[in-house]
PDB file of C-alpha atoms and ligand atoms in Angstrom:
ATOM      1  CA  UNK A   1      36.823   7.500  13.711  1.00 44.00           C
ATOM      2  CA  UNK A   2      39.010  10.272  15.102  1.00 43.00           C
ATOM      3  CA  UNK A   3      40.342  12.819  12.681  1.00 45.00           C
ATOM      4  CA  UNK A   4      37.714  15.381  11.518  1.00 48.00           C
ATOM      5  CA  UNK A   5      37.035  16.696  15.069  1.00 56.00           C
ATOM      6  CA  UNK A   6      39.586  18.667  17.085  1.00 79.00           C
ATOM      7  CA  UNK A   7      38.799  17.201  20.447  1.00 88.00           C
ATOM      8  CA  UNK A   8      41.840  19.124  22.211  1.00 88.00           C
ATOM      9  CA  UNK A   9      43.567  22.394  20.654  1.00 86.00           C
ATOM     10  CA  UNK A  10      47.324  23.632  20.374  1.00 83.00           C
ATOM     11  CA  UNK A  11      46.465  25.050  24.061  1.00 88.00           C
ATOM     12  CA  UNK A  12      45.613  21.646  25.476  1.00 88.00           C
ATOM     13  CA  UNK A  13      42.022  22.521  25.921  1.00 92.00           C
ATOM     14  CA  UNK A  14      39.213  20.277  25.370  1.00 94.00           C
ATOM     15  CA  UNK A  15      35.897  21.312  24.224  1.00 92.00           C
ATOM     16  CA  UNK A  16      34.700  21.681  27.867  1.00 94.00           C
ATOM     17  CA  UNK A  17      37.502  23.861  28.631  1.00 95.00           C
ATOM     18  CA  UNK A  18      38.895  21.072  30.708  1.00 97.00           C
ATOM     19  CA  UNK A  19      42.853  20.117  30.740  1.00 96.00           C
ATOM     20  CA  UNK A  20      44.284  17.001  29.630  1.00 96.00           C
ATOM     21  CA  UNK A  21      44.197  15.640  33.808  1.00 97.00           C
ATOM     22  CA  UNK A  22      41.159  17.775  34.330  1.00 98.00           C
ATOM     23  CA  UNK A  23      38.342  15.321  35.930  1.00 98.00           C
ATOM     24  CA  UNK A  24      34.964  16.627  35.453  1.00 98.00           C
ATOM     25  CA  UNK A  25      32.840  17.864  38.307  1.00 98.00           C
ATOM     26  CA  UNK A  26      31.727  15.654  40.828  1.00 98.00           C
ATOM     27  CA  UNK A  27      29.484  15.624  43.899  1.00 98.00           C
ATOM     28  CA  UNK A  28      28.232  12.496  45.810  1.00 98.00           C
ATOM     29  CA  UNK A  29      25.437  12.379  48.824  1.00 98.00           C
ATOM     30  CA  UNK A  30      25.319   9.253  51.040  1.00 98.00           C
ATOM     31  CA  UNK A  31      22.465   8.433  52.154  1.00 97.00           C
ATOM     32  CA  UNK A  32      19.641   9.271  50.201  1.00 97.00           C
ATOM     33  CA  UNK A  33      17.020   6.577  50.087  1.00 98.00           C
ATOM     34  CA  UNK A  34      15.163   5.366  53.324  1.00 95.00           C
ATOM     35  CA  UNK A  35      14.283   2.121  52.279  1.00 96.00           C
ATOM     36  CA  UNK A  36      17.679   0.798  51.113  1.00 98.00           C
ATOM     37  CA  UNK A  37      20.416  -0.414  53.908  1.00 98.00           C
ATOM     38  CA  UNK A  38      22.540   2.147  51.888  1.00 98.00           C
ATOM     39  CA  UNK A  39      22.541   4.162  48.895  1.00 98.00           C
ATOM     40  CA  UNK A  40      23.824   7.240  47.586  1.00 98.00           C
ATOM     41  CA  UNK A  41      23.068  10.147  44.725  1.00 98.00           C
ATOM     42  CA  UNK A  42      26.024  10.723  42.300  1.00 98.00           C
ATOM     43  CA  UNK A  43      26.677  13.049  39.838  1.00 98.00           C
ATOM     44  CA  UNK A  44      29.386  13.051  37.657  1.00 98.00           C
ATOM     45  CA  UNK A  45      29.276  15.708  34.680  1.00 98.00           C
ATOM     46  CA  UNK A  46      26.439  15.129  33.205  1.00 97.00           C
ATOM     47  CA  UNK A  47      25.866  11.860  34.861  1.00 98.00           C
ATOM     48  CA  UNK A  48      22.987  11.451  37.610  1.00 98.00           C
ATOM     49  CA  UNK A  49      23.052   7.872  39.333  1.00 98.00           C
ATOM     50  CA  UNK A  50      20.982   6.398  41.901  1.00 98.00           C
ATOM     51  CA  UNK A  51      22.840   3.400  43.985  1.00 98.00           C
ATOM     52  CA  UNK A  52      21.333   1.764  46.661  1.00 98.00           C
ATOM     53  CA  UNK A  53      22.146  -1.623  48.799  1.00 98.00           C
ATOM     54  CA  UNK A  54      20.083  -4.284  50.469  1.00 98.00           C
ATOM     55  CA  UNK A  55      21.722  -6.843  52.830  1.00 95.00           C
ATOM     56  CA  UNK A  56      23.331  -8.861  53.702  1.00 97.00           C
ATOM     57  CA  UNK A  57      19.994 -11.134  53.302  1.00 97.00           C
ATOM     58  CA  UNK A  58      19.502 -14.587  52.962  1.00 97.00           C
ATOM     59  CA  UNK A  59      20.616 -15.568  49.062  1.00 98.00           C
ATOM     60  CA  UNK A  60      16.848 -16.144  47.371  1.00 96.00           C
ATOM     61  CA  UNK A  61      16.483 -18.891  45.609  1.00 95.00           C
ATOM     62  CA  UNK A  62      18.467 -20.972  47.623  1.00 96.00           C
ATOM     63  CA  UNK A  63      20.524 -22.496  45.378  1.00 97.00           C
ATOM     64  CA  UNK A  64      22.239 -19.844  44.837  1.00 96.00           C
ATOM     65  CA  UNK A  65      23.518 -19.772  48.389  1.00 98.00           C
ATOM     66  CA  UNK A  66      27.061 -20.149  49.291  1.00 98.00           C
ATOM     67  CA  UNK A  67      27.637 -21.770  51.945  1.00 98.00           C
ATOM     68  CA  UNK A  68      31.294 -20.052  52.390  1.00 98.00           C
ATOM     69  CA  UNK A  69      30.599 -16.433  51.469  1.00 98.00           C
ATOM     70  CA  UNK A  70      28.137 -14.256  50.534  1.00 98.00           C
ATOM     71  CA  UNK A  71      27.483 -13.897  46.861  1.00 98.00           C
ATOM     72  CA  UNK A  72      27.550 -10.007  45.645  1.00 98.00           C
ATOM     73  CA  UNK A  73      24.426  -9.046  42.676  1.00 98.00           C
ATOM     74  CA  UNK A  74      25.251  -5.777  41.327  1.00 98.00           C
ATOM     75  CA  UNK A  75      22.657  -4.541  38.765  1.00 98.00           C
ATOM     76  CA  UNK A  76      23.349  -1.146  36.516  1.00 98.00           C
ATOM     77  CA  UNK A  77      20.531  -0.553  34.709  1.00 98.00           C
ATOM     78  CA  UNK A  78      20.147   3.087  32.046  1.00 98.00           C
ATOM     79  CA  UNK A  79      16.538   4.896  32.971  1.00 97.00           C
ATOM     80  CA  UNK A  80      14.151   4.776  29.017  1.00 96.00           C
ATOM     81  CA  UNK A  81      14.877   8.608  29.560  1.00 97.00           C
ATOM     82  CA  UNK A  82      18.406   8.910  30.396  1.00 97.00           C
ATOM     83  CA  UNK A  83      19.935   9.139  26.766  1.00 96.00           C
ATOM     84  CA  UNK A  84      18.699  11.406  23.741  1.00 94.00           C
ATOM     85  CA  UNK A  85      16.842   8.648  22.109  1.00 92.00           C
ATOM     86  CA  UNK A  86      14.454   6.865  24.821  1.00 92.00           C
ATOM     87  CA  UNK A  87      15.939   3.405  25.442  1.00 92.00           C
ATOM     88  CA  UNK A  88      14.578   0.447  25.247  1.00 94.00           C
ATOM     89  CA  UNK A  89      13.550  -0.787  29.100  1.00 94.00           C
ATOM     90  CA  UNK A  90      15.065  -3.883  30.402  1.00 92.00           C
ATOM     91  CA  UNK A  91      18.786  -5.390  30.434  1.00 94.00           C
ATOM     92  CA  UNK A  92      20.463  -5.997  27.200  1.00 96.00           C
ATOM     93  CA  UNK A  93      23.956  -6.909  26.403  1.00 97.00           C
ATOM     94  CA  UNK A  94      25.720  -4.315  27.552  1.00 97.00           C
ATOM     95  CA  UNK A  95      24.169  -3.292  31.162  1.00 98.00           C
ATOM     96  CA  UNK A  96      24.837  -7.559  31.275  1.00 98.00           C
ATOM     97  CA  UNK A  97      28.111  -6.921  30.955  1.00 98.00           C
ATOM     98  CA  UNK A  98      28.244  -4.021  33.134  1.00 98.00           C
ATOM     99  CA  UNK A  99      26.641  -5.497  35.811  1.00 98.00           C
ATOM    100  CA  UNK A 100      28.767  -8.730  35.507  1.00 98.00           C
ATOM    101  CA  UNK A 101      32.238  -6.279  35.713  1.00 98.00           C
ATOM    102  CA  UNK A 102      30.788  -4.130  38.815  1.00 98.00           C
ATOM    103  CA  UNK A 103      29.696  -7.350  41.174  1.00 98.00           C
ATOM    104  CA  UNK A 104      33.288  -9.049  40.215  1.00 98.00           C
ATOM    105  CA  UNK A 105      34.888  -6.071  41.144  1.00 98.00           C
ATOM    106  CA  UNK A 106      32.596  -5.126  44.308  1.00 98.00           C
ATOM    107  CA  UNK A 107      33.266  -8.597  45.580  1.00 98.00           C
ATOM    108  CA  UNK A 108      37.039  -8.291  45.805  1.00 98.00           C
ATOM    109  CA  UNK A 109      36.550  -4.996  48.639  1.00 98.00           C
ATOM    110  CA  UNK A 110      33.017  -7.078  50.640  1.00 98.00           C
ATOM    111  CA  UNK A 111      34.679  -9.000  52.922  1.00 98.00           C
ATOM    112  CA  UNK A 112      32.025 -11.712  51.911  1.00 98.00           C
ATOM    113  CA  UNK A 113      32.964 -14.914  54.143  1.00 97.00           C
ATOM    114  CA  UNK A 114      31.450 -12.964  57.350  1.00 98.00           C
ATOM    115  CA  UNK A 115      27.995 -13.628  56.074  1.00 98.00           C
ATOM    116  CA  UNK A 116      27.916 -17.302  54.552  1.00 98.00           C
ATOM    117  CA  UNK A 117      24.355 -17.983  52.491  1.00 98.00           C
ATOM    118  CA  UNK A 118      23.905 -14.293  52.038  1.00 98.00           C
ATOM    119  CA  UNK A 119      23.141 -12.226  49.446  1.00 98.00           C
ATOM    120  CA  UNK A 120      24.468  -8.344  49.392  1.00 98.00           C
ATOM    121  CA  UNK A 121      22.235  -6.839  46.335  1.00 98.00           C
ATOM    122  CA  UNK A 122      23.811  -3.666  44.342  1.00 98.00           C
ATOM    123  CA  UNK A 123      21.237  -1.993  42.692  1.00 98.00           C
ATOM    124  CA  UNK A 124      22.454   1.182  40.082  1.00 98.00           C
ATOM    125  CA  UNK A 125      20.436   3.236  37.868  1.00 98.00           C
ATOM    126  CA  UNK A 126      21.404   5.626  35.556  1.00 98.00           C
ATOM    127  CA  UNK A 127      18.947   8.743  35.821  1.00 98.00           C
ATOM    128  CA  UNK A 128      20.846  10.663  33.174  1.00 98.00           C
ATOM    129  CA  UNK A 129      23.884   9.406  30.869  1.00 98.00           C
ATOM    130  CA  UNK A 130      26.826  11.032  29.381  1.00 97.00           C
ATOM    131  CA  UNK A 131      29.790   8.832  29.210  1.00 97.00           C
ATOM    132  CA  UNK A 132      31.304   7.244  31.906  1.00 98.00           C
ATOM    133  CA  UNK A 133      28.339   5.628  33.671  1.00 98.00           C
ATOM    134  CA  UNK A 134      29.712   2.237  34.618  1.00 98.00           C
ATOM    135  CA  UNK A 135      32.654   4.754  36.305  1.00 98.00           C
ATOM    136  CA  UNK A 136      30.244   6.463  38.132  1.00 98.00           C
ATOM    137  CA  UNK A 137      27.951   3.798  39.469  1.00 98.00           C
ATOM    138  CA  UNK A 138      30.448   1.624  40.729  1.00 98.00           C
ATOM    139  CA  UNK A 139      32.230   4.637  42.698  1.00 98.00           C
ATOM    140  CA  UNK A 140      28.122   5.222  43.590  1.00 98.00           C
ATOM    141  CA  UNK A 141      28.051   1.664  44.805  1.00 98.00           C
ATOM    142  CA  UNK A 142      31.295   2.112  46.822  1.00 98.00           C
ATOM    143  CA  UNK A 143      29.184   4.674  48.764  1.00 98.00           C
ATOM    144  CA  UNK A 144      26.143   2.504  49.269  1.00 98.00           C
ATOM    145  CA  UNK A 145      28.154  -0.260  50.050  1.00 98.00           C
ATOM    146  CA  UNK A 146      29.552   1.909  53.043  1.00 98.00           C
ATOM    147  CA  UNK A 147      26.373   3.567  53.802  1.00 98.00           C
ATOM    148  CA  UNK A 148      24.820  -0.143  54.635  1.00 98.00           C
ATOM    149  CA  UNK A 149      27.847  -0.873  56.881  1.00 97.00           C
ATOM    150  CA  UNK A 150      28.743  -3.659  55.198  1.00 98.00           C
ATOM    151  CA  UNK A 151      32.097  -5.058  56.062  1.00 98.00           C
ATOM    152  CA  UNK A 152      34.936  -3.389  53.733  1.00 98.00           C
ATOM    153  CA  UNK A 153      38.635  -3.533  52.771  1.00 98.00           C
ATOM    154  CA  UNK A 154      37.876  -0.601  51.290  1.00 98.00           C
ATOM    155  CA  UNK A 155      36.155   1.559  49.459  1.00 98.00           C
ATOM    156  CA  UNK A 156      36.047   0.990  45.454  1.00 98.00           C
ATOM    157  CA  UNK A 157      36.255   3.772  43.360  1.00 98.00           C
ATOM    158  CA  UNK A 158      36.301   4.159  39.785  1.00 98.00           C
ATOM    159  CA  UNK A 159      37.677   6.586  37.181  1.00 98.00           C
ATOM    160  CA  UNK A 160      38.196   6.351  33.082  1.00 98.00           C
ATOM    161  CA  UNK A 161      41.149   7.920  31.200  1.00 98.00           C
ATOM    162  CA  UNK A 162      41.399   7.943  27.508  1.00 96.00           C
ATOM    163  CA  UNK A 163      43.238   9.161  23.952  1.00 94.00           C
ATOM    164  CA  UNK A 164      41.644  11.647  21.985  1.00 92.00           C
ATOM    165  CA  UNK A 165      42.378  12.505  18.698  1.00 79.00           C
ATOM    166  CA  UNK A 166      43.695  16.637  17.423  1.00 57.00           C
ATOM    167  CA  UNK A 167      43.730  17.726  14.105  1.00 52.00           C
ATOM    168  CA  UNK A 168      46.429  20.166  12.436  1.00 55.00           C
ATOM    169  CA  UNK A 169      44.952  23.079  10.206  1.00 57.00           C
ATOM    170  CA  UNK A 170      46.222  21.479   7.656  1.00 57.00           C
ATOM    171  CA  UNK A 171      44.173  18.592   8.430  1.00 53.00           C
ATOM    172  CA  UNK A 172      46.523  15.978   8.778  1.00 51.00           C
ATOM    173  CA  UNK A 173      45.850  14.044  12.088  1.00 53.00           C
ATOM    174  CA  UNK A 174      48.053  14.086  14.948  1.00 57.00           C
ATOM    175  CA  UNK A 175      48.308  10.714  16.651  1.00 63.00           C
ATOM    176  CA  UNK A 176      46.296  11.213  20.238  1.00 86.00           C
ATOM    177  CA  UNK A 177      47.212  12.572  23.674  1.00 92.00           C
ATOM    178  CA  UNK A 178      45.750  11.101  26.688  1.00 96.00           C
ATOM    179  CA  UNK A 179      43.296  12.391  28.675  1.00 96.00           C
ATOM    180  CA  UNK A 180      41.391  12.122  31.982  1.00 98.00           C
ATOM    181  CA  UNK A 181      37.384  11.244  32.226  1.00 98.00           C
ATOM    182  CA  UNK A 182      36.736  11.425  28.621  1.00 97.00           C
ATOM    183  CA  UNK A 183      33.037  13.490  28.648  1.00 96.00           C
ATOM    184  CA  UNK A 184      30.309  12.559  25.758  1.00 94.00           C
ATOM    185  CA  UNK A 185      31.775  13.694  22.436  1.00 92.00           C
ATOM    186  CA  UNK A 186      35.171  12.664  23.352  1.00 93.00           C
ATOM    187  CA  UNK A 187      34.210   9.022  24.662  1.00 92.00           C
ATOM    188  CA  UNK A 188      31.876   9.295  21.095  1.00 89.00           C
ATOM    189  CA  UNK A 189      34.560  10.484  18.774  1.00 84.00           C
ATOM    190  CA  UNK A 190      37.908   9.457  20.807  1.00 80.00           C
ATOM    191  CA  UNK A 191      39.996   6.262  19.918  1.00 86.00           C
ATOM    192  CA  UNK A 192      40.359   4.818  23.586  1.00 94.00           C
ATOM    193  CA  UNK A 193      38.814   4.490  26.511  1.00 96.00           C
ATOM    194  CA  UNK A 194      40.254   2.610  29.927  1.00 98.00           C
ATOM    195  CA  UNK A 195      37.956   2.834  32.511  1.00 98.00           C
ATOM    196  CA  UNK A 196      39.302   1.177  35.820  1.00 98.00           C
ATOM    197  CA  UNK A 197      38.309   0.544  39.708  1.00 98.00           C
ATOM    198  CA  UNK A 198      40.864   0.362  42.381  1.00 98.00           C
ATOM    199  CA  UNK A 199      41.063   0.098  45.973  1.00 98.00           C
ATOM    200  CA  UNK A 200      42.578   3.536  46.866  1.00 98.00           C
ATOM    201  CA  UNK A 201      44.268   2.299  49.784  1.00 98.00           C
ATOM    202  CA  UNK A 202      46.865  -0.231  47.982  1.00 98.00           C
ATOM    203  CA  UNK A 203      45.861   0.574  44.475  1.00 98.00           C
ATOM    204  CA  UNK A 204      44.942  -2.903  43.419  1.00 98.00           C
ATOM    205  CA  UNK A 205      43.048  -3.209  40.554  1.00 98.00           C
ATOM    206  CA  UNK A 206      39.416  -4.549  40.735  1.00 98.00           C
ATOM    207  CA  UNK A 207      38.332  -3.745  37.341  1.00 98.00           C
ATOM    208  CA  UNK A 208      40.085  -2.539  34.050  1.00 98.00           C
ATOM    209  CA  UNK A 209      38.488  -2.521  30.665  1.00 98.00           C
ATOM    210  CA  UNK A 210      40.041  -1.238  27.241  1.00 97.00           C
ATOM    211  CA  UNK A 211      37.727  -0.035  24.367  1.00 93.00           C
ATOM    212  CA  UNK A 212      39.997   0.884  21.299  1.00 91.00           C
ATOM    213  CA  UNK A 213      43.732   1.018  20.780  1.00 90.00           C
ATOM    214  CA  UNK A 214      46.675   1.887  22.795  1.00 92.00           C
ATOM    215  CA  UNK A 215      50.345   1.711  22.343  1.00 92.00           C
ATOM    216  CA  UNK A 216      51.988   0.582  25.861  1.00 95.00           C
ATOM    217  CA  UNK A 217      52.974   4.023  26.437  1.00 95.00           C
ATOM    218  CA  UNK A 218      50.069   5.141  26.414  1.00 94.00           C
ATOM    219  CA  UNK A 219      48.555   2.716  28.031  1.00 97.00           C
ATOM    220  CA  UNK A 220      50.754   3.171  31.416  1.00 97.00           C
ATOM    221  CA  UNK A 221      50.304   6.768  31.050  1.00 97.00           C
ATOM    222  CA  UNK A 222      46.471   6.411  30.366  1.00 98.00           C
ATOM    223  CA  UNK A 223      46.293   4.415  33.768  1.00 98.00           C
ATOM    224  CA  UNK A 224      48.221   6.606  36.037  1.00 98.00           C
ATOM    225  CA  UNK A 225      45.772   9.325  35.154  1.00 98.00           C
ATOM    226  CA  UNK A 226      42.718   6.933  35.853  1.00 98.00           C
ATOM    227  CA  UNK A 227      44.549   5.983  39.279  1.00 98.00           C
ATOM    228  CA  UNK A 228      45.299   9.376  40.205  1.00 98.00           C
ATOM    229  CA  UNK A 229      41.482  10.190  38.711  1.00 98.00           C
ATOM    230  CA  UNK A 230      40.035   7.381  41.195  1.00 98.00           C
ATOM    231  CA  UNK A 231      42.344   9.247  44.047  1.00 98.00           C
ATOM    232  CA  UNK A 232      40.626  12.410  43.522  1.00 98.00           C
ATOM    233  CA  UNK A 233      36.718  10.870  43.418  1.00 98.00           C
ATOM    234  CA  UNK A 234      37.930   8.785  46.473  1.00 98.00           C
ATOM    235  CA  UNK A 235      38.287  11.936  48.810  1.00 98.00           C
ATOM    236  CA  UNK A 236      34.808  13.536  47.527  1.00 98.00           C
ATOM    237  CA  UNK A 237      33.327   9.490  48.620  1.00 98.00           C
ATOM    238  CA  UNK A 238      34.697  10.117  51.611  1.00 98.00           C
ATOM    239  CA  UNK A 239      33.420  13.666  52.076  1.00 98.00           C
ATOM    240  CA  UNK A 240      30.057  12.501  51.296  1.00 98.00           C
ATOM    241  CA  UNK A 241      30.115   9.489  54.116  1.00 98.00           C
ATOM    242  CA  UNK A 242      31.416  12.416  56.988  1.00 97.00           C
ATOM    243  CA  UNK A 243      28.864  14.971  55.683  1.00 96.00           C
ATOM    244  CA  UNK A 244      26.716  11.905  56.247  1.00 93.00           C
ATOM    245  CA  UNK A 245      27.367  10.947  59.464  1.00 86.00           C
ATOM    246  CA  UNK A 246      27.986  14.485  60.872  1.00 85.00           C
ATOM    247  CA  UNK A 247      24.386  15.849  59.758  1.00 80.00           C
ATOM    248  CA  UNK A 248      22.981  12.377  61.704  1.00 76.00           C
ATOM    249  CA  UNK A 249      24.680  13.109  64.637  1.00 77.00           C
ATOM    250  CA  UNK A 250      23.916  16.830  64.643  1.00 77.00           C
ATOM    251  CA  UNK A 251      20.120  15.948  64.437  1.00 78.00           C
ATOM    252  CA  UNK A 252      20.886  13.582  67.149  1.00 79.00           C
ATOM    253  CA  UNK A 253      21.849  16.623  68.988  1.00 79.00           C
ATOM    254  CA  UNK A 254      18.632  18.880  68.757  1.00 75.00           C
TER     255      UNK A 254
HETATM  256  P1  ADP B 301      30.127   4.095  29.838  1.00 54.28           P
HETATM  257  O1  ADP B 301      28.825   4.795  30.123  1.00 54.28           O
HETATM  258  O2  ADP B 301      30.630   3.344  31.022  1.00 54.28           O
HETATM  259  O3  ADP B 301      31.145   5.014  29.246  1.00 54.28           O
HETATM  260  P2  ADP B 301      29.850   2.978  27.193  1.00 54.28           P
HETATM  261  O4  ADP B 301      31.210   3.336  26.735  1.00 54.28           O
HETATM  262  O5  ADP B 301      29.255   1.666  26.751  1.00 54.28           O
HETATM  263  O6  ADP B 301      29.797   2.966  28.779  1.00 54.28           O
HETATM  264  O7  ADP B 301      28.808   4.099  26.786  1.00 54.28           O
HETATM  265  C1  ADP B 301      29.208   5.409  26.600  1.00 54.28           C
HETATM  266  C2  ADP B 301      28.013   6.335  26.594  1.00 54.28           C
HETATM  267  O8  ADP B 301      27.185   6.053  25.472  1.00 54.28           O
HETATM  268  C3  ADP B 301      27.073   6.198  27.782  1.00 54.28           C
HETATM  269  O9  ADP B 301      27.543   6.858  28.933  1.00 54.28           O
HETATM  270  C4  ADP B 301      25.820   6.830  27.249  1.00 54.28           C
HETATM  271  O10 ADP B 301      25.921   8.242  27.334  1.00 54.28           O
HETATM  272  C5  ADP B 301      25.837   6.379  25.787  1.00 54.28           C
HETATM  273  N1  ADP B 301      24.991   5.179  25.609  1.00 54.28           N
HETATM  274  C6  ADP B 301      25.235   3.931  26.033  1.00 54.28           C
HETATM  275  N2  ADP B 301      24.226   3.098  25.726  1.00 54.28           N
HETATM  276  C7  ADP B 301      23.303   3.843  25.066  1.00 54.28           C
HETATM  277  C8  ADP B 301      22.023   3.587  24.466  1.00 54.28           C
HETATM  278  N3  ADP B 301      21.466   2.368  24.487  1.00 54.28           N
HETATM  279  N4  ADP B 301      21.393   4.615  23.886  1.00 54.28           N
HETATM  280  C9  ADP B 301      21.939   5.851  23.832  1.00 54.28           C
HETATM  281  N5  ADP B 301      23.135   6.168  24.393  1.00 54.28           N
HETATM  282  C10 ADP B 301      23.812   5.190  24.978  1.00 54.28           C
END
């Protein structure tokens, strides 16, 4: 589905006023949860997501030890109340999947052969969704990840461009342009979506997924806007682990 809703106009403004390269707003706090060895509050948009770490702790039940690294258990989970229709509780398919995606990609930045037979456990839950949630946990999780002190290469972030469709007045359809951080009726009524996680530092890719269709072009264009998207989230992760650090040391102080 894309024609019958003019996503972007002649202007190149999308319904929520944003430009095409336009990321929506986001703030981060580190540190938010006193039982966790690190967590962190996100919210991105509309998004609201809770992250928080435990470990590195001995792998339970054993055999799931490894007795080289540390194995990494990310688990994104969507809140009953955080979409329009209550969801059902529990994992299903999808948060499966998204889970699965996050750990692999978490586990290429944990430098995971310091703590052999360990487990480092990811937890993410989505308080309120509105496209873009795996994007925003797993730059969440980068946080946490930090916030525990857990060993890093770096810190992941994440970030999603996509194409959305425009119609003409004379309603013919005009292919798609690309977009940054596709928001809710965009990501609902859009033709593609890439979200990605890099390490900032050298750019390497620790995650890229591809929901619809894309010609090549737009694929390499859709990905330097998600890398330059990830660049921008990065410094606001960063922010949030100073901010962090210097309100702890300013207590520290009185
Ligand atoms: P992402 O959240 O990473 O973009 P999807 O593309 O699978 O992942 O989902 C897009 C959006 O669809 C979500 O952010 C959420 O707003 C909505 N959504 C996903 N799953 C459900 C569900 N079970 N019920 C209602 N809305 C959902």
């Amino acid at each position: 589905m894309n024609g019958d809703k003019k996503l972007i106009d002649d202007t190149g403004t999308r319904l929520d006023g944003r430009k095409a390269d336009e990321l929506r707003k986001v703030t981060i706090k580190a540190g938010v949860l006193h039982r966790a060895d690190g967590s962190c509050y996100l919210e991105w948009g509309g998004n609201k997501v809770i992250a928080a770490v435990y470990g590195p702790r001995e792998a339970i039940p054993r055999h799931t030890q490894n007795p080289l690294r540390a194995i990494v258990n990310a688990r994104y989970n969507m809140a009953a109340f955080s979409v329009d229709d209550r969801k059902r509780p529990g994992p299903d398919r999808r948060s499966r999947e998204i889970s699965k995606v996050t750990s692999e990609a978490l586990e290429k930045v944990i430098i995971t052969d310091y703590y052999p037979r360990a487990s480092i456990d990811v937890n993410i839950e989505i308080l309120n969704a509105e496209a873009g949630t795996r994007c925003a946990g797993l730059s969440a999780a980068g946080v946490a990840l930090a916030d525990a002190g857990i060993p890093l290469k770096d810190i992941p972030v994440s970030c999603a461009a996509g194409k959305i469709g425009s119609e003409e007045k004379d309603g013919s359809f005009l292919g798609g342009q690309i977009v940054l951080d596709l928001g809710k009726e965009e990501d609902n009524f859009g033709n593609a979506d890439l979200p990605i996680a890099i390490a900032p530092r050298t750019n390497e890719i620790l995650l890229l997924q591809m929901d619809g269709h894309l010609s090549f072009e737009e694929f390499e264009k859709a990905l330097d806007f998600a890398i330059k998207g990830c660049h921008q989230v990065s410094k606001i992760q960063k922010e949030a682990l100073i901010n962090k650090y210097h309100a702890s040391e300013e207590e520290e102080k009185k």
